[in-house]
Tab-separated table of C-alpha atoms in Angstrom:
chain	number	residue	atom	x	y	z
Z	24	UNK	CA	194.149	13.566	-62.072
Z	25	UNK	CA	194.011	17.218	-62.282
Z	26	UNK	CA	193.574	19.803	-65.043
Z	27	UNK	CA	195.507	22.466	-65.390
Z	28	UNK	CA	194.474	26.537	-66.429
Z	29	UNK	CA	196.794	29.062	-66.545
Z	30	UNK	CA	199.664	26.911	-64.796
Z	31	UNK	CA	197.612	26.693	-61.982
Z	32	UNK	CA	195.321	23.069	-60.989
Z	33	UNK	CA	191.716	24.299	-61.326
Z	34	UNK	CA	188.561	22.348	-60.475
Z	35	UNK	CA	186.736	21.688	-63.651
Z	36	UNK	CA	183.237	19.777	-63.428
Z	37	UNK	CA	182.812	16.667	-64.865
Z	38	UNK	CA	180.469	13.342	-65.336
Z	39	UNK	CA	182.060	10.072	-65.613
Z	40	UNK	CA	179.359	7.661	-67.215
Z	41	UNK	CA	180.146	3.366	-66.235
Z	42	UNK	CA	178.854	1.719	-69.282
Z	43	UNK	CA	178.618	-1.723	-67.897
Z	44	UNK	CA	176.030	-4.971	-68.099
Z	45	UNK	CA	177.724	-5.969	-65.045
Z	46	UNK	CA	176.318	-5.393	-61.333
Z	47	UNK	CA	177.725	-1.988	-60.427
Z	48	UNK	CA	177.741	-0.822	-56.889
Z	49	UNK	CA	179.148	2.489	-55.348
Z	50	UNK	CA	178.726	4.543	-52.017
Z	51	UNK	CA	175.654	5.825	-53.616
Z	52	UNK	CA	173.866	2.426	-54.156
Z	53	UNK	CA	173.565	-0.079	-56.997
Z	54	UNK	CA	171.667	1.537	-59.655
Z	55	UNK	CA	173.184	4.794	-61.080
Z	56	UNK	CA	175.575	4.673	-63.825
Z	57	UNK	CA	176.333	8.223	-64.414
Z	58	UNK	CA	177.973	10.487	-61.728
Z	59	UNK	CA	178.344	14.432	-61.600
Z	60	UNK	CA	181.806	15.952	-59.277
Z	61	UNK	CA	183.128	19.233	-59.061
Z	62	UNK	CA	186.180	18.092	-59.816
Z	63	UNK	CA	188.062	14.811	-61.460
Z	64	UNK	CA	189.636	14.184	-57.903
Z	65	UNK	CA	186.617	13.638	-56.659
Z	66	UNK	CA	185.629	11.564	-59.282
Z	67	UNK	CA	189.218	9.464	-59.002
Z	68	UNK	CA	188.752	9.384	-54.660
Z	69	UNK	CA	185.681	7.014	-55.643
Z	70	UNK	CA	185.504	3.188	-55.577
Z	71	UNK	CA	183.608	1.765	-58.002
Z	72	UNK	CA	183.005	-2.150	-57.622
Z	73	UNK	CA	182.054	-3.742	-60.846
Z	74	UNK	CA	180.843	-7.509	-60.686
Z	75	UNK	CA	178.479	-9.704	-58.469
Z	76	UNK	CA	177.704	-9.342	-54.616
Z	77	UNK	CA	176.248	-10.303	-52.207
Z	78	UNK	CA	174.494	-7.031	-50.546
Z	79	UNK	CA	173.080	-6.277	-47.606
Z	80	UNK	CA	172.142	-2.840	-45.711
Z	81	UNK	CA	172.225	-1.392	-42.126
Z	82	UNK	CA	170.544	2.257	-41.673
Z	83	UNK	CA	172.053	4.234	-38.776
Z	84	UNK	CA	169.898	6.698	-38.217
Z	85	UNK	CA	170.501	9.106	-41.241
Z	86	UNK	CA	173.282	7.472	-43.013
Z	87	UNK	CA	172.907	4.083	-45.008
Z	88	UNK	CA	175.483	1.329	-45.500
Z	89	UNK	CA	175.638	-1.076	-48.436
Z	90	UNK	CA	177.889	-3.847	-47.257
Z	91	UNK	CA	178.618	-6.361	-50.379
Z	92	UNK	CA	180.790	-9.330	-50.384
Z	93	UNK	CA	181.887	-11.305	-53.277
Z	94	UNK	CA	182.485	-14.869	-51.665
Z	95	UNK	CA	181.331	-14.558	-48.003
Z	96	UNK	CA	177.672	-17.090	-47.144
Z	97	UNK	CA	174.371	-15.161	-46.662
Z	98	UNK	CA	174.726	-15.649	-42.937
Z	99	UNK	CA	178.318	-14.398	-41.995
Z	100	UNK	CA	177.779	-11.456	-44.593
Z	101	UNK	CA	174.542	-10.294	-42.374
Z	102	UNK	CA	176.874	-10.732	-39.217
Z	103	UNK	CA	179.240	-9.034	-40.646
Z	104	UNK	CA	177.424	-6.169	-41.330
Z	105	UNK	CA	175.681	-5.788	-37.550
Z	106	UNK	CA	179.301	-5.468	-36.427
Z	107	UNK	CA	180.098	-2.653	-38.939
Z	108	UNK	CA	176.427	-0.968	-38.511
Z	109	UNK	CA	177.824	-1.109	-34.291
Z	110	UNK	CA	181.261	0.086	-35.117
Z	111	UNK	CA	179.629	3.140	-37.092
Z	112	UNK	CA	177.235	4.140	-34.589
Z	113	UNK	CA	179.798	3.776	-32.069
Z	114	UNK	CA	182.115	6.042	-33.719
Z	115	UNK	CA	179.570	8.738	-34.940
Z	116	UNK	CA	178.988	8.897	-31.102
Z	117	UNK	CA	182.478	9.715	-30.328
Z	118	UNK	CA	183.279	12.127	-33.536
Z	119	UNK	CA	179.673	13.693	-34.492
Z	120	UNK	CA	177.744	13.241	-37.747
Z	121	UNK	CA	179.015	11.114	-40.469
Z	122	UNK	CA	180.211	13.542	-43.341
Z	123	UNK	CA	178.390	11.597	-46.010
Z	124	UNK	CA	174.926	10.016	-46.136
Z	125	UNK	CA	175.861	6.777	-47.655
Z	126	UNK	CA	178.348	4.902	-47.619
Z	127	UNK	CA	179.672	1.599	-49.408
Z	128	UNK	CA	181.661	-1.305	-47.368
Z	129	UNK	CA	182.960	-4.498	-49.877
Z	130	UNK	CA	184.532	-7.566	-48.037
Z	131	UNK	CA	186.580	-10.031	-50.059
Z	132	UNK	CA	188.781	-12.789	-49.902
Z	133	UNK	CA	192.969	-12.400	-50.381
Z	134	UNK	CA	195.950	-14.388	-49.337
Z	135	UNK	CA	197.489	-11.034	-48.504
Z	136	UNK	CA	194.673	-9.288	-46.127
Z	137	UNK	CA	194.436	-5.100	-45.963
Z	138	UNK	CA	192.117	-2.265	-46.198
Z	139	UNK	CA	191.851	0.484	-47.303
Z	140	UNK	CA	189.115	3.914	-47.639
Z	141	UNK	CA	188.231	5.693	-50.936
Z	142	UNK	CA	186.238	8.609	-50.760
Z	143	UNK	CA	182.943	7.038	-49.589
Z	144	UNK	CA	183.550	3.588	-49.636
Z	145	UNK	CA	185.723	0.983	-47.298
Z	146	UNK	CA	187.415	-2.266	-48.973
Z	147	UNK	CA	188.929	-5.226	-46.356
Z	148	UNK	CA	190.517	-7.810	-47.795
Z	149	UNK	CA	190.939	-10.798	-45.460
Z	150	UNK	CA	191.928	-14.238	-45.332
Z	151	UNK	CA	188.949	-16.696	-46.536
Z	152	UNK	CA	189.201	-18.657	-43.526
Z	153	UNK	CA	189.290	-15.577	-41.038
Z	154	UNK	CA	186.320	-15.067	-38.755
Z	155	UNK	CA	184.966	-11.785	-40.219
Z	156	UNK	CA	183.065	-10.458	-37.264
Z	157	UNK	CA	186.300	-10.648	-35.423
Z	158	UNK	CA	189.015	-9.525	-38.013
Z	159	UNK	CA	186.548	-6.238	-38.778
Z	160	UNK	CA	186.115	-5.567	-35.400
Z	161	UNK	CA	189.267	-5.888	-34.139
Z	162	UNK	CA	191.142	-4.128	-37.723
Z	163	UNK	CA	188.487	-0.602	-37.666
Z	164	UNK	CA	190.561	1.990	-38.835
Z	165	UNK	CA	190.038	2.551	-42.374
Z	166	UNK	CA	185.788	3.294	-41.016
Z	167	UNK	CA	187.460	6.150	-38.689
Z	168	UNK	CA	189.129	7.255	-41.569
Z	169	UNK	CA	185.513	8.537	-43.023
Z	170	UNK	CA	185.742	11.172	-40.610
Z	171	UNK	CA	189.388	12.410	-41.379
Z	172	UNK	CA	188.562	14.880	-44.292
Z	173	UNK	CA	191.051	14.867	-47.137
Z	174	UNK	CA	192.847	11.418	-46.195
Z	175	UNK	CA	194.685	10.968	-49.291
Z	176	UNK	CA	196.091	14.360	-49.004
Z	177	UNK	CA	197.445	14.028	-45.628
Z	178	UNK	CA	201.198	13.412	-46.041
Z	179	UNK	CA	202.197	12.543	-42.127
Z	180	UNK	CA	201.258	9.364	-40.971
Z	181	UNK	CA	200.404	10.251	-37.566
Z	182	UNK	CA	197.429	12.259	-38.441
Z	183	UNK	CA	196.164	10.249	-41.034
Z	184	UNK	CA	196.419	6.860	-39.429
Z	185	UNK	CA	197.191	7.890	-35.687
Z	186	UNK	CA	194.374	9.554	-34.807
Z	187	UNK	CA	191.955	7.277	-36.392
Z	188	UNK	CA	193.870	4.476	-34.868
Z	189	UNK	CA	192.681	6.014	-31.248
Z	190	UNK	CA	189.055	5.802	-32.440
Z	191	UNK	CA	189.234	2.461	-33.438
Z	192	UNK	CA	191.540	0.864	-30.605
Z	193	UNK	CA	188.531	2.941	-28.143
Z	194	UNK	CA	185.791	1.256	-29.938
Z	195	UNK	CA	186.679	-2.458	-30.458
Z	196	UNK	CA	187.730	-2.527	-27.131
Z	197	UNK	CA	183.835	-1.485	-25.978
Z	198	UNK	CA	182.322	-4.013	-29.207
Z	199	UNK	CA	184.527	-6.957	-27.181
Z	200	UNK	CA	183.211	-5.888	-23.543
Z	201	UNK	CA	186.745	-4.842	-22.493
Z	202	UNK	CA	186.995	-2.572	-19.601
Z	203	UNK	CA	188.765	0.745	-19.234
Z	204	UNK	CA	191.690	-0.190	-17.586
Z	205	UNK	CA	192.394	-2.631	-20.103
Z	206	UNK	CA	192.154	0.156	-22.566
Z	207	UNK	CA	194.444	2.485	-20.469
Z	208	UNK	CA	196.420	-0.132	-20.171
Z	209	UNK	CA	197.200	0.424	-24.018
Z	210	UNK	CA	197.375	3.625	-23.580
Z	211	UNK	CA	200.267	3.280	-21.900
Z	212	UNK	CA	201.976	0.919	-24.109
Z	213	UNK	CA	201.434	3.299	-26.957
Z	214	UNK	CA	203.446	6.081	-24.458
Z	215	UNK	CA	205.873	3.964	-23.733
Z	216	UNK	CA	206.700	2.968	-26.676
Z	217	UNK	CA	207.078	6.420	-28.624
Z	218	UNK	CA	208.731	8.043	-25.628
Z	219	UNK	CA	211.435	5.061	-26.488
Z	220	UNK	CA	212.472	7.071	-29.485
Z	221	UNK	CA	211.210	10.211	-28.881
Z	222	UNK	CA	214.551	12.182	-28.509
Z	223	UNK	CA	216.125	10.186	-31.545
Z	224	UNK	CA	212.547	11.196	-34.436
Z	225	UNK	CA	210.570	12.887	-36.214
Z	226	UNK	CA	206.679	12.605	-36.482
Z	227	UNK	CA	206.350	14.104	-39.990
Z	228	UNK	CA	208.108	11.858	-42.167
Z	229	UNK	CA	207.646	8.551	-40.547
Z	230	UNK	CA	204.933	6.135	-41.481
Z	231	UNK	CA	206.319	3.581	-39.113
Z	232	UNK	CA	204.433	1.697	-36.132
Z	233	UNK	CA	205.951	4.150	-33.936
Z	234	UNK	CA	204.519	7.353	-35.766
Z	235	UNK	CA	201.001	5.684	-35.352
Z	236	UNK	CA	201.448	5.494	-31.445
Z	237	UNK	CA	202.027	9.108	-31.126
Z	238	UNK	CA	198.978	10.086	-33.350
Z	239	UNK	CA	196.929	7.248	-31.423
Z	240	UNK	CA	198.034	9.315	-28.724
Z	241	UNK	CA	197.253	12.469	-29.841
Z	242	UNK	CA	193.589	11.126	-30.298
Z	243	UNK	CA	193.244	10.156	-27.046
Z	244	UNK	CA	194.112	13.841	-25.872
Z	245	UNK	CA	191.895	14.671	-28.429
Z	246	UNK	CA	189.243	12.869	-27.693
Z	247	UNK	CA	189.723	13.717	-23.788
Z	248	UNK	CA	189.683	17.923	-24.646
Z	249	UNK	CA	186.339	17.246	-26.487
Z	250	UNK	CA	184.799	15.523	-23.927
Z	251	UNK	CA	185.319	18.345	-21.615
Z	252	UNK	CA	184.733	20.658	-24.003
């Protein structure tokens, strides 16, 4: 949404207010009902989970997660959530400070698993029967995403999932004890595979499998100027 002044989109303040006698849970917690933007974007680039869950929160060090399910057992929703807590930590170490203090992470059950990052808050949809430790592990891109600023506003692909796709290929790989040359290993496969094609395309309007190798591999030249940096 976006209001317009003059012809031109302007950033108007506003409150949205979630009259509900339903559970409510957001990046911000689980018991506000009114929220103040800058702008209705901002507002919109929220999620806003309405219903029963299961909850559950990991601190790491200054930023909090609420991690909610709506079908997952007590036990597999607290393992769950050590993996994510890891995954975050690990990540803030290789990309700095999270850019928000809180942040809200909802699992639930679909015949058709994805995920996906709004604003401040992660959704995965999985199978019921998957192992959730292992398919959140193992699937961490839309957490990397936190750090992209502006991720529904980046039109090409091999920013917006590419580079985050580095971040989480580098992490899993430590959270399942694999070593580096396994890692470079994929490295590789990711250069080998968009040097295939690269005479034939064009990064900026693919969205393809190939487009995310050469932004994967942009974050790992990324990630190795930083380092030395």
């Amino acid at each position: 949404p976006a209001i317009y002044v003059d012809g031109a989109a302007a950033n108007v303040a506003a409150t949205l207010l979630i009259e509900t006698d339903l559970p409510l849970y957001t990046s911000a917690g689980s018991d506000r009902r009114v929220f103040d933007a800058p702008s209705l974007a901002r507002l919109a680039n929220e999620s806003y989970e309405v219903g029963p869950l299961a909850m559950t929160r990991r601190d790491v060090e200054d930023v909090t997660l609420w991690i909610g399910s709506s079908s997952m057992p007590d036990g597999a929703l607290e393992g769950a959530a050590d993996v994510l807590a890891d995954a975050f930590r690990r990540l803030r170490d290789h990309l700095g400070p999270s850019p928000t203090d809180s942040v809200l992470i909802t699992l639930h059950p679909s015949a058709a698993p994805s995920s996906a990052r709004d604003g401040s808050t992660v959704v995965w949809s999985m199978a019921s029967d998957a192992d959730p430790e292992v398919e959140l592990a193992s699937g961490l891109r839309p957490l990397a995403h936190l750090w992209i600023p502006g991720t529904r506003s980046i039109a090409e692909a091999w920013l917006r999932e590419g580079v985050p796709e580095h971040y989480a290929a580098l992490v899993a790989n430590a959270m399942f004890g694999g070593q580096a040359d396994a890692f470079a290993r994929g490295v590789v496969r990711s250069w080998d595979r968009y040097a295939a094609n690269a005479q034939d395309r064009t990064l900026r309007l693919g969205d393809d499998a190939w487009v995310v190798d050469a932004g994967a591999l942009a974050g790992f030249c990324l990630d190795g100027t930083l380092r030395e940096s």
